[in-house]
Amino acid sequence: MAEPYPRHPASKSAQGMSGSRPGSGHGHSKSWSGSSGGDLLSPSGMTPRSMEQSDAVPTGSVADTTDPHRNEVRQVGWTFLPRRMRMTSVRKLVFLCLLFAFFRTVWFLYKAPNKTSTETRPIDSYMPPMPDTPTGHTSQGGRIDPIQWLRENTILDFDKLPAQEVQALAESRPKAAFISLVRNEELDDMVASILQVEARFNGRDTHQYDWVFFNNEEFTEEFRATVSNATGSRCFFERIPKEHWSIPSWVDETRFDVGRQFMGAIGVGKAWLQSYHHMCRWNAGIFALEERLANYDWYWRVEPAVKFHCDINYDVFRFMQDNNMAYGFNMAILDDARSFPSLWEQTKAFIEKNGEMVDNDADFNWLLYTADDRDDVIRPHTGADDGLSDGEYNNCQFYSNFEIGSLDFFRSKKHRAYFNHLDQAGGFYYERLGDAPVHTLSVSLFLPKDRLWYFRDIGYAHGLCEQCPPHEHQLEEMIDSHSNKPLPRNTEQEADAEADSEAETTRLGRRSVIVGPFETIGSQHRRWKTMAQDVERQKGIPGLSCGCTVSAIDSNNAKLVPYESKQRKPSDTCIRKFLGGKWLARKDMVSDLNSVAEIAAGSDGLEYILDGRIGIPFQ
């Protein structure tokens, strides 16, 4: 029978070498210091000690009987550790560590929120920009906080809602509809818009809001069938009555023809098209009176060929209803002043006659020029004092191609009276009076500011104008566990914090404070860290899922104003004037690269502290 294979065979040469180590200069010495062959280094003082002083392996052990040389090597290696830390103790230590890790994991899972529950919400990674409260504003008693509403009603996965809850939400839906003014030849563009709305919002079982399509002609069967197949919701196809889509009897058609030809010649967009004037008039006030909309309380305007970039994880109509909102928008931009030269004069005349209609908490100062808005182009003699006294309209408007609103408001006595006043003056035909400035002035005059909502979280694009909310950076990537600095609560604290941050990175140069494509890594890290500091204070609203590149809040400010237009521009962009407060605060330095929005607005080159590209602006 063959002998068992030895675990550590020792050849004769090896044995000879082992036997010759103590007394010869050949082979490997047992001394690491290169001194006498019988010395070893002690682990504490690193002084040599003899082999006899080390711990010996007990005689009769397995290692001793099988391989004396291995015993000797083992003695040498383990002499660096005290007896209590040798192999048996190390194994116990590893076992204890694994046991600790196991119980720690169990504790963490027990304490962590249930990710699949719809009752718990992840930490905020997006906070809506809130406008500054006007001086003397009286808040609505018993009103729900819209931020808290979003925390409690934002649902990331509607498929995980219990069937009973889905049914309850579906049965209690607000009376709302999507409305579209569209022509038969715009079928492909309309279907593209519908598919996006359905995918981002309306396709969920809890929503399924109706679609109502309007046309000044009869819809074709192809249009009806194709559009109906693009959505699971009910579709209604309405022809606008002729009296709602024709030149009123009080309008001088000759004057209208001359005026639209002149406006077309000087480049006022689509002003030469008669149908465009009809459309502006219908959208400004008549649409809410259409018979098909009589049973609805809310509308969402959807144009052909628009894009919706972000998933909408809450019921927008329910948000408007529960929070007593009346008008929602997602862009405030400048319009071409040549389109409506008499609009503000007509508006002031209406206010003089109907001053009691203006809401006590209305804030329309953001729509007026201030002393800082000097006019050095078309009225070179207008100085600061004149700027305060003339109180002219600064041509800011809510971009009405996207709007969500209350039909009750646009059917109200106040709005109808204002619309009729402008209509009787002929402004929709003698000029190119648009629905956007009319809606903007109406809701700003007849509603308190806290009934207007900025839907910054709805990514949207139409033509030249596009807005994309902050969504790119996840909070998990930004949390800095070593930072315990409190988050600034107001503009002054924010400016101080920004100054401290700039002082720390002076060596990076002036461009280190630039936000955007030229932003340095250091500046970007500081922004991320600031967002992470807000984690503990704000809880509930999840981050956004979008398919677009984040844009500044004022990136569209002057896109509708032709380059050759020499109209007077406000010193701050329209959306900043609406938001007010900290959104108007600027840094105390001039950047090397001004943003397009600042250049378009005639800025003096000072950067704003907030640009709207981060998901949690300082609240």
mmCIF file with all atom_site columns, C-alpha atoms in Angstrom, residues 98-270:
data_model
loop_
_atom_site.group_PDB
_atom_site.id
_atom_site.type_symbol
_atom_site.label_atom_id
_atom_site.label_alt_id
_atom_site.label_comp_id
_atom_site.label_asym_id
_atom_site.label_entity_id
_atom_site.label_seq_id
_atom_site.pdbx_PDB_ins_code
_atom_site.Cartn_x
_atom_site.Cartn_y
_atom_site.Cartn_z
_atom_site.occupancy
_atom_site.B_iso_or_equiv
_atom_site.pdbx_formal_charge
_atom_site.auth_seq_id
_atom_site.auth_comp_id
_atom_site.auth_asym_id
_atom_site.auth_atom_id
_atom_site.pdbx_PDB_model_num
ATOM 1   C CA . LEU A 1 98  ? -19.537 38.851 10.945  1.00 0.00 ? 98  LEU A CA 1
ATOM 2   C CA . LEU A 1 99  ? -22.074 38.510 13.728  1.00 0.00 ? 99  LEU A CA 1
ATOM 3   C CA . PHE A 1 100 ? -22.039 42.262 14.323  1.00 0.00 ? 100 PHE A CA 1
ATOM 4   C CA . ALA A 1 101 ? -22.470 42.938 10.610  1.00 0.00 ? 101 ALA A CA 1
ATOM 5   C CA . PHE A 1 102 ? -25.430 40.558 10.483  1.00 0.00 ? 102 PHE A CA 1
ATOM 6   C CA . PHE A 1 103 ? -27.288 42.202 13.380  1.00 0.00 ? 103 PHE A CA 1
ATOM 7   C CA . ARG A 1 104 ? -26.479 45.665 12.044  1.00 0.00 ? 104 ARG A CA 1
ATOM 8   C CA . THR A 1 105 ? -27.997 44.741 8.677   1.00 0.00 ? 105 THR A CA 1
ATOM 9   C CA . VAL A 1 106 ? -31.117 43.371 10.356  1.00 0.00 ? 106 VAL A CA 1
ATOM 10  C CA . TRP A 1 107 ? -31.471 46.571 12.387  1.00 0.00 ? 107 TRP A CA 1
ATOM 11  C CA . PHE A 1 108 ? -31.037 48.743 9.302   1.00 0.00 ? 108 PHE A CA 1
ATOM 12  C CA . LEU A 1 109 ? -33.668 46.828 7.340   1.00 0.00 ? 109 LEU A CA 1
ATOM 13  C CA . TYR A 1 110 ? -36.044 47.092 10.288  1.00 0.00 ? 110 TYR A CA 1
ATOM 14  C CA . LYS A 1 111 ? -35.552 50.841 10.611  1.00 0.00 ? 111 LYS A CA 1
ATOM 15  C CA . ALA A 1 112 ? -35.453 51.658 6.883   1.00 0.00 ? 112 ALA A CA 1
ATOM 16  C CA . PRO A 1 113 ? -38.749 52.703 5.228   1.00 0.00 ? 113 PRO A CA 1
ATOM 17  C CA . ASN A 1 114 ? -40.564 50.188 3.105   1.00 0.00 ? 114 ASN A CA 1
ATOM 18  C CA . LYS A 1 115 ? -39.609 51.048 -0.457  1.00 0.00 ? 115 LYS A CA 1
ATOM 19  C CA . THR A 1 116 ? -42.658 49.338 -1.912  1.00 0.00 ? 116 THR A CA 1
ATOM 20  C CA . SER A 1 117 ? -45.165 51.173 0.231   1.00 0.00 ? 117 SER A CA 1
ATOM 21  C CA . THR A 1 118 ? -47.052 54.027 -1.360  1.00 0.00 ? 118 THR A CA 1
ATOM 22  C CA . GLU A 1 119 ? -47.571 55.621 2.036   1.00 0.00 ? 119 GLU A CA 1
ATOM 23  C CA . THR A 1 120 ? -43.916 56.545 2.494   1.00 0.00 ? 120 THR A CA 1
ATOM 24  C CA . ARG A 1 121 ? -42.051 58.937 0.266   1.00 0.00 ? 121 ARG A CA 1
ATOM 25  C CA . PRO A 1 122 ? -38.367 59.276 -0.552  1.00 0.00 ? 122 PRO A CA 1
ATOM 26  C CA . ILE A 1 123 ? -36.376 62.311 0.481   1.00 0.00 ? 123 ILE A CA 1
ATOM 27  C CA . ASP A 1 124 ? -36.966 65.467 -1.543  1.00 0.00 ? 124 ASP A CA 1
ATOM 28  C CA . SER A 1 125 ? -34.738 65.927 -4.525  1.00 0.00 ? 125 SER A CA 1
ATOM 29  C CA . TYR A 1 126 ? -36.880 68.605 -6.149  1.00 0.00 ? 126 TYR A CA 1
ATOM 30  C CA . MET A 1 127 ? -38.638 71.601 -4.646  1.00 0.00 ? 127 MET A CA 1
ATOM 31  C CA . PRO A 1 128 ? -40.891 73.896 -6.699  1.00 0.00 ? 128 PRO A CA 1
ATOM 32  C CA . PRO A 1 129 ? -39.745 77.538 -6.918  1.00 0.00 ? 129 PRO A CA 1
ATOM 33  C CA . MET A 1 130 ? -42.139 79.557 -4.794  1.00 0.00 ? 130 MET A CA 1
ATOM 34  C CA . PRO A 1 131 ? -42.909 83.230 -5.502  1.00 0.00 ? 131 PRO A CA 1
ATOM 35  C CA . ASP A 1 132 ? -42.224 85.851 -2.888  1.00 0.00 ? 132 ASP A CA 1
ATOM 36  C CA . THR A 1 133 ? -45.304 86.855 -0.892  1.00 0.00 ? 133 THR A CA 1
ATOM 37  C CA . PRO A 1 134 ? -46.418 90.416 -1.724  1.00 0.00 ? 134 PRO A CA 1
ATOM 38  C CA . THR A 1 135 ? -46.425 92.988 1.052   1.00 0.00 ? 135 THR A CA 1
ATOM 39  C CA . GLY A 1 136 ? -49.752 93.092 2.885   1.00 0.00 ? 136 GLY A CA 1
ATOM 40  C CA . HIS A 1 137 ? -50.863 89.744 1.502   1.00 0.00 ? 137 HIS A CA 1
ATOM 41  C CA . THR A 1 138 ? -53.609 87.969 3.463   1.00 0.00 ? 138 THR A CA 1
ATOM 42  C CA . SER A 1 139 ? -53.313 84.183 3.293   1.00 0.00 ? 139 SER A CA 1
ATOM 43  C CA . GLN A 1 140 ? -56.321 81.972 2.641   1.00 0.00 ? 140 GLN A CA 1
ATOM 44  C CA . GLY A 1 141 ? -57.556 80.460 5.881   1.00 0.00 ? 141 GLY A CA 1
ATOM 45  C CA . GLY A 1 142 ? -57.436 76.687 6.159   1.00 0.00 ? 142 GLY A CA 1
ATOM 46  C CA . ARG A 1 143 ? -55.596 76.276 2.891   1.00 0.00 ? 143 ARG A CA 1
ATOM 47  C CA . ILE A 1 144 ? -53.492 73.162 2.289   1.00 0.00 ? 144 ILE A CA 1
ATOM 48  C CA . ASP A 1 145 ? -49.782 73.741 1.824   1.00 0.00 ? 145 ASP A CA 1
ATOM 49  C CA . PRO A 1 146 ? -49.107 72.861 -1.850  1.00 0.00 ? 146 PRO A CA 1
ATOM 50  C CA . ILE A 1 147 ? -45.619 71.587 -0.991  1.00 0.00 ? 147 ILE A CA 1
ATOM 51  C CA . GLN A 1 148 ? -47.026 69.228 1.609   1.00 0.00 ? 148 GLN A CA 1
ATOM 52  C CA . TRP A 1 149 ? -49.714 68.153 -0.843  1.00 0.00 ? 149 TRP A CA 1
ATOM 53  C CA . LEU A 1 150 ? -47.019 67.168 -3.338  1.00 0.00 ? 150 LEU A CA 1
ATOM 54  C CA . ARG A 1 151 ? -45.176 65.207 -0.654  1.00 0.00 ? 151 ARG A CA 1
ATOM 55  C CA . GLU A 1 152 ? -48.290 63.243 0.211   1.00 0.00 ? 152 GLU A CA 1
ATOM 56  C CA . ASN A 1 153 ? -49.666 62.704 -3.300  1.00 0.00 ? 153 ASN A CA 1
ATOM 57  C CA . THR A 1 154 ? -46.649 62.132 -5.520  1.00 0.00 ? 154 THR A CA 1
ATOM 58  C CA . ILE A 1 155 ? -46.620 58.466 -6.532  1.00 0.00 ? 155 ILE A CA 1
ATOM 59  C CA . LEU A 1 156 ? -43.632 56.998 -8.340  1.00 0.00 ? 156 LEU A CA 1
ATOM 60  C CA . ASP A 1 157 ? -45.229 53.658 -9.224  1.00 0.00 ? 157 ASP A CA 1
ATOM 61  C CA . PHE A 1 158 ? -48.963 53.796 -9.900  1.00 0.00 ? 158 PHE A CA 1
ATOM 62  C CA . ASP A 1 159 ? -48.984 50.082 -10.729 1.00 0.00 ? 159 ASP A CA 1
ATOM 63  C CA . LYS A 1 160 ? -48.403 49.272 -7.060  1.00 0.00 ? 160 LYS A CA 1
ATOM 64  C CA . LEU A 1 161 ? -51.474 51.135 -5.853  1.00 0.00 ? 161 LEU A CA 1
ATOM 65  C CA . PRO A 1 162 ? -54.131 48.857 -4.348  1.00 0.00 ? 162 PRO A CA 1
ATOM 66  C CA . ALA A 1 163 ? -57.093 48.271 -6.643  1.00 0.00 ? 163 ALA A CA 1
ATOM 67  C CA . GLN A 1 164 ? -59.470 49.916 -4.191  1.00 0.00 ? 164 GLN A CA 1
ATOM 68  C CA . GLU A 1 165 ? -57.382 53.065 -4.072  1.00 0.00 ? 165 GLU A CA 1
ATOM 69  C CA . VAL A 1 166 ? -57.161 53.185 -7.875  1.00 0.00 ? 166 VAL A CA 1
ATOM 70  C CA . GLN A 1 167 ? -60.921 52.903 -8.110  1.00 0.00 ? 167 GLN A CA 1
ATOM 71  C CA . ALA A 1 168 ? -61.444 55.581 -5.466  1.00 0.00 ? 168 ALA A CA 1
ATOM 72  C CA . LEU A 1 169 ? -59.102 58.001 -7.249  1.00 0.00 ? 169 LEU A CA 1
ATOM 73  C CA . ALA A 1 170 ? -60.718 57.314 -10.612 1.00 0.00 ? 170 ALA A CA 1
ATOM 74  C CA . GLU A 1 171 ? -64.218 57.897 -9.259  1.00 0.00 ? 171 GLU A CA 1
ATOM 75  C CA . SER A 1 172 ? -63.244 61.155 -7.538  1.00 0.00 ? 172 SER A CA 1
ATOM 76  C CA . ARG A 1 173 ? -61.409 62.686 -10.506 1.00 0.00 ? 173 ARG A CA 1
ATOM 77  C CA . PRO A 1 174 ? -61.915 66.410 -10.981 1.00 0.00 ? 174 PRO A CA 1
ATOM 78  C CA . LYS A 1 175 ? -64.079 67.468 -13.917 1.00 0.00 ? 175 LYS A CA 1
ATOM 79  C CA . ALA A 1 176 ? -61.243 68.236 -16.282 1.00 0.00 ? 176 ALA A CA 1
ATOM 80  C CA . ALA A 1 177 ? -60.250 67.829 -19.916 1.00 0.00 ? 177 ALA A CA 1
ATOM 81  C CA . PHE A 1 178 ? -57.409 68.417 -22.344 1.00 0.00 ? 178 PHE A CA 1
ATOM 82  C CA . ILE A 1 179 ? -58.372 70.929 -25.010 1.00 0.00 ? 179 ILE A CA 1
ATOM 83  C CA . SER A 1 180 ? -56.720 71.413 -28.393 1.00 0.00 ? 180 SER A CA 1
ATOM 84  C CA . LEU A 1 181 ? -57.366 73.859 -31.185 1.00 0.00 ? 181 LEU A CA 1
ATOM 85  C CA . VAL A 1 182 ? -56.169 71.922 -34.228 1.00 0.00 ? 182 VAL A CA 1
ATOM 86  C CA . ARG A 1 183 ? -56.660 71.627 -37.989 1.00 0.00 ? 183 ARG A CA 1
ATOM 87  C CA . ASN A 1 184 ? -57.093 68.432 -40.009 1.00 0.00 ? 184 ASN A CA 1
ATOM 88  C CA . GLU A 1 185 ? -53.717 68.870 -41.674 1.00 0.00 ? 185 GLU A CA 1
ATOM 89  C CA . GLU A 1 186 ? -52.009 68.874 -38.257 1.00 0.00 ? 186 GLU A CA 1
ATOM 90  C CA . LEU A 1 187 ? -53.002 65.266 -37.576 1.00 0.00 ? 187 LEU A CA 1
ATOM 91  C CA . ASP A 1 188 ? -49.484 63.830 -37.241 1.00 0.00 ? 188 ASP A CA 1
ATOM 92  C CA . ASP A 1 189 ? -48.328 66.612 -34.928 1.00 0.00 ? 189 ASP A CA 1
ATOM 93  C CA . MET A 1 190 ? -51.452 66.258 -32.806 1.00 0.00 ? 190 MET A CA 1
ATOM 94  C CA . VAL A 1 191 ? -51.022 62.498 -32.441 1.00 0.00 ? 191 VAL A CA 1
ATOM 95  C CA . ALA A 1 192 ? -47.400 63.024 -31.392 1.00 0.00 ? 192 ALA A CA 1
ATOM 96  C CA . SER A 1 193 ? -48.521 65.408 -28.633 1.00 0.00 ? 193 SER A CA 1
ATOM 97  C CA . ILE A 1 194 ? -51.275 63.050 -27.459 1.00 0.00 ? 194 ILE A CA 1
ATOM 98  C CA . LEU A 1 195 ? -48.928 60.069 -27.229 1.00 0.00 ? 195 LEU A CA 1
ATOM 99  C CA . GLN A 1 196 ? -46.541 62.044 -25.034 1.00 0.00 ? 196 GLN A CA 1
ATOM 100 C CA . VAL A 1 197 ? -49.273 63.268 -22.699 1.00 0.00 ? 197 VAL A CA 1
ATOM 101 C CA . GLU A 1 198 ? -50.643 59.749 -22.407 1.00 0.00 ? 198 GLU A CA 1
ATOM 102 C CA . ALA A 1 199 ? -47.215 58.248 -21.695 1.00 0.00 ? 199 ALA A CA 1
ATOM 103 C CA . ARG A 1 200 ? -46.130 60.909 -19.208 1.00 0.00 ? 200 ARG A CA 1
ATOM 104 C CA . PHE A 1 201 ? -49.433 61.460 -17.413 1.00 0.00 ? 201 PHE A CA 1
ATOM 105 C CA . ASN A 1 202 ? -52.876 60.542 -18.688 1.00 0.00 ? 202 ASN A CA 1
ATOM 106 C CA . GLY A 1 203 ? -52.371 56.867 -19.469 1.00 0.00 ? 203 GLY A CA 1
ATOM 107 C CA . ARG A 1 204 ? -52.639 55.860 -15.814 1.00 0.00 ? 204 ARG A CA 1
ATOM 108 C CA . ASP A 1 205 ? -55.871 54.241 -14.657 1.00 0.00 ? 205 ASP A CA 1
ATOM 109 C CA . THR A 1 206 ? -56.329 56.931 -12.009 1.00 0.00 ? 206 THR A CA 1
ATOM 110 C CA . HIS A 1 207 ? -56.419 59.695 -14.659 1.00 0.00 ? 207 HIS A CA 1
ATOM 111 C CA . GLN A 1 208 ? -57.880 58.963 -18.109 1.00 0.00 ? 208 GLN A CA 1
ATOM 112 C CA . TYR A 1 209 ? -59.117 62.531 -18.594 1.00 0.00 ? 209 TYR A CA 1
ATOM 113 C CA . ASP A 1 210 ? -61.162 63.432 -21.684 1.00 0.00 ? 210 ASP A CA 1
ATOM 114 C CA . TRP A 1 211 ? -59.813 65.076 -24.824 1.00 0.00 ? 211 TRP A CA 1
ATOM 115 C CA . VAL A 1 212 ? -61.785 67.840 -26.535 1.00 0.00 ? 212 VAL A CA 1
ATOM 116 C CA . PHE A 1 213 ? -60.658 68.946 -30.011 1.00 0.00 ? 213 PHE A CA 1
ATOM 117 C CA . PHE A 1 214 ? -61.815 72.193 -31.610 1.00 0.00 ? 214 PHE A CA 1
ATOM 118 C CA . ASN A 1 215 ? -61.680 73.249 -35.256 1.00 0.00 ? 215 ASN A CA 1
ATOM 119 C CA . ASN A 1 216 ? -63.278 75.984 -37.312 1.00 0.00 ? 216 ASN A CA 1
ATOM 120 C CA . GLU A 1 217 ? -64.027 73.273 -39.916 1.00 0.00 ? 217 GLU A CA 1
ATOM 121 C CA . GLU A 1 218 ? -65.438 69.777 -39.668 1.00 0.00 ? 218 GLU A CA 1
ATOM 122 C CA . PHE A 1 219 ? -62.955 67.119 -38.629 1.00 0.00 ? 219 PHE A CA 1
ATOM 123 C CA . THR A 1 220 ? -62.324 64.395 -41.198 1.00 0.00 ? 220 THR A CA 1
ATOM 124 C CA . GLU A 1 221 ? -63.070 60.752 -40.446 1.00 0.00 ? 221 GLU A CA 1
ATOM 125 C CA . GLU A 1 222 ? -59.356 60.003 -40.708 1.00 0.00 ? 222 GLU A CA 1
ATOM 126 C CA . PHE A 1 223 ? -58.595 62.595 -38.058 1.00 0.00 ? 223 PHE A CA 1
ATOM 127 C CA . ARG A 1 224 ? -61.258 61.286 -35.718 1.00 0.00 ? 224 ARG A CA 1
ATOM 128 C CA . ALA A 1 225 ? -60.236 57.648 -36.076 1.00 0.00 ? 225 ALA A CA 1
ATOM 129 C CA . THR A 1 226 ? -56.492 58.225 -35.784 1.00 0.00 ? 226 THR A CA 1
ATOM 130 C CA . VAL A 1 227 ? -56.740 60.501 -32.776 1.00 0.00 ? 227 VAL A CA 1
ATOM 131 C CA . SER A 1 228 ? -59.176 58.188 -30.996 1.00 0.00 ? 228 SER A CA 1
ATOM 132 C CA . ASN A 1 229 ? -56.727 55.296 -31.416 1.00 0.00 ? 229 ASN A CA 1
ATOM 133 C CA . ALA A 1 230 ? -53.947 57.315 -29.781 1.00 0.00 ? 230 ALA A CA 1
ATOM 134 C CA . THR A 1 231 ? -55.642 57.450 -26.385 1.00 0.00 ? 231 THR A CA 1
ATOM 135 C CA . GLY A 1 232 ? -57.808 55.271 -24.207 1.00 0.00 ? 232 GLY A CA 1
ATOM 136 C CA . SER A 1 233 ? -59.781 58.295 -22.989 1.00 0.00 ? 233 SER A CA 1
ATOM 137 C CA . ARG A 1 234 ? -62.965 59.682 -24.444 1.00 0.00 ? 234 ARG A CA 1
ATOM 138 C CA . CYS A 1 235 ? -62.533 62.073 -27.375 1.00 0.00 ? 235 CYS A CA 1
ATOM 139 C CA . PHE A 1 236 ? -64.885 64.829 -28.480 1.00 0.00 ? 236 PHE A CA 1
ATOM 140 C CA . PHE A 1 237 ? -64.597 66.670 -31.795 1.00 0.00 ? 237 PHE A CA 1
ATOM 141 C CA . GLU A 1 238 ? -66.202 70.101 -31.877 1.00 0.00 ? 238 GLU A CA 1
ATOM 142 C CA . ARG A 1 239 ? -66.663 72.638 -34.647 1.00 0.00 ? 239 ARG A CA 1
ATOM 143 C CA . ILE A 1 240 ? -66.376 76.237 -33.456 1.00 0.00 ? 240 ILE A CA 1
ATOM 144 C CA . PRO A 1 241 ? -69.533 78.276 -34.204 1.00 0.00 ? 241 PRO A CA 1
ATOM 145 C CA . LYS A 1 242 ? -69.118 80.816 -36.977 1.00 0.00 ? 242 LYS A CA 1
ATOM 146 C CA . GLU A 1 243 ? -69.854 83.734 -34.649 1.00 0.00 ? 243 GLU A CA 1
ATOM 147 C CA . HIS A 1 244 ? -66.864 82.703 -32.551 1.00 0.00 ? 244 HIS A CA 1
ATOM 148 C CA . TRP A 1 245 ? -64.537 82.588 -35.570 1.00 0.00 ? 245 TRP A CA 1
ATOM 149 C CA . SER A 1 246 ? -65.288 85.687 -37.612 1.00 0.00 ? 246 SER A CA 1
ATOM 150 C CA . ILE A 1 247 ? -64.640 89.403 -37.663 1.00 0.00 ? 247 ILE A CA 1
ATOM 151 C CA . PRO A 1 248 ? -67.057 91.149 -35.245 1.00 0.00 ? 248 PRO A CA 1
ATOM 152 C CA . SER A 1 249 ? -69.496 93.649 -36.720 1.00 0.00 ? 249 SER A CA 1
ATOM 153 C CA . TRP A 1 250 ? -67.892 96.605 -34.909 1.00 0.00 ? 250 TRP A CA 1
ATOM 154 C CA . VAL A 1 251 ? -64.466 96.077 -36.500 1.00 0.00 ? 251 VAL A CA 1
ATOM 155 C CA . ASP A 1 252 ? -63.566 98.149 -39.588 1.00 0.00 ? 252 ASP A CA 1
ATOM 156 C CA . GLU A 1 253 ? -62.360 95.488 -42.026 1.00 0.00 ? 253 GLU A CA 1
ATOM 157 C CA . THR A 1 254 ? -60.476 97.997 -44.182 1.00 0.00 ? 254 THR A CA 1
ATOM 158 C CA . ARG A 1 255 ? -58.514 99.234 -41.199 1.00 0.00 ? 255 ARG A CA 1
ATOM 159 C CA . PHE A 1 256 ? -57.901 95.624 -40.186 1.00 0.00 ? 256 PHE A CA 1
ATOM 160 C CA . ASP A 1 257 ? -56.500 94.718 -43.638 1.00 0.00 ? 257 ASP A CA 1
ATOM 161 C CA . VAL A 1 258 ? -54.191 97.733 -43.714 1.00 0.00 ? 258 VAL A CA 1
ATOM 162 C CA . GLY A 1 259 ? -53.015 97.097 -40.160 1.00 0.00 ? 259 GLY A CA 1
ATOM 163 C CA . ARG A 1 260 ? -52.202 93.422 -40.622 1.00 0.00 ? 260 ARG A CA 1
ATOM 164 C CA . GLN A 1 261 ? -50.314 94.100 -43.837 1.00 0.00 ? 261 GLN A CA 1
ATOM 165 C CA . PHE A 1 262 ? -48.245 96.752 -42.060 1.00 0.00 ? 262 PHE A CA 1
ATOM 166 C CA . MET A 1 263 ? -47.518 94.509 -39.066 1.00 0.00 ? 263 MET A CA 1
ATOM 167 C CA . GLY A 1 264 ? -46.546 91.694 -41.405 1.00 0.00 ? 264 GLY A CA 1
ATOM 168 C CA . ALA A 1 265 ? -44.194 94.027 -43.277 1.00 0.00 ? 265 ALA A CA 1
ATOM 169 C CA . ILE A 1 266 ? -42.328 95.022 -40.100 1.00 0.00 ? 266 ILE A CA 1
ATOM 170 C CA . GLY A 1 267 ? -41.964 91.395 -38.983 1.00 0.00 ? 267 GLY A CA 1
ATOM 171 C CA . VAL A 1 268 ? -44.650 90.900 -36.331 1.00 0.00 ? 268 VAL A CA 1
ATOM 172 C CA . GLY A 1 269 ? -45.114 87.131 -36.270 1.00 0.00 ? 269 GLY A CA 1
ATOM 173 C CA . LYS A 1 270 ? -48.146 85.825 -38.225 1.00 0.00 ? 270 LYS A CA 1
#
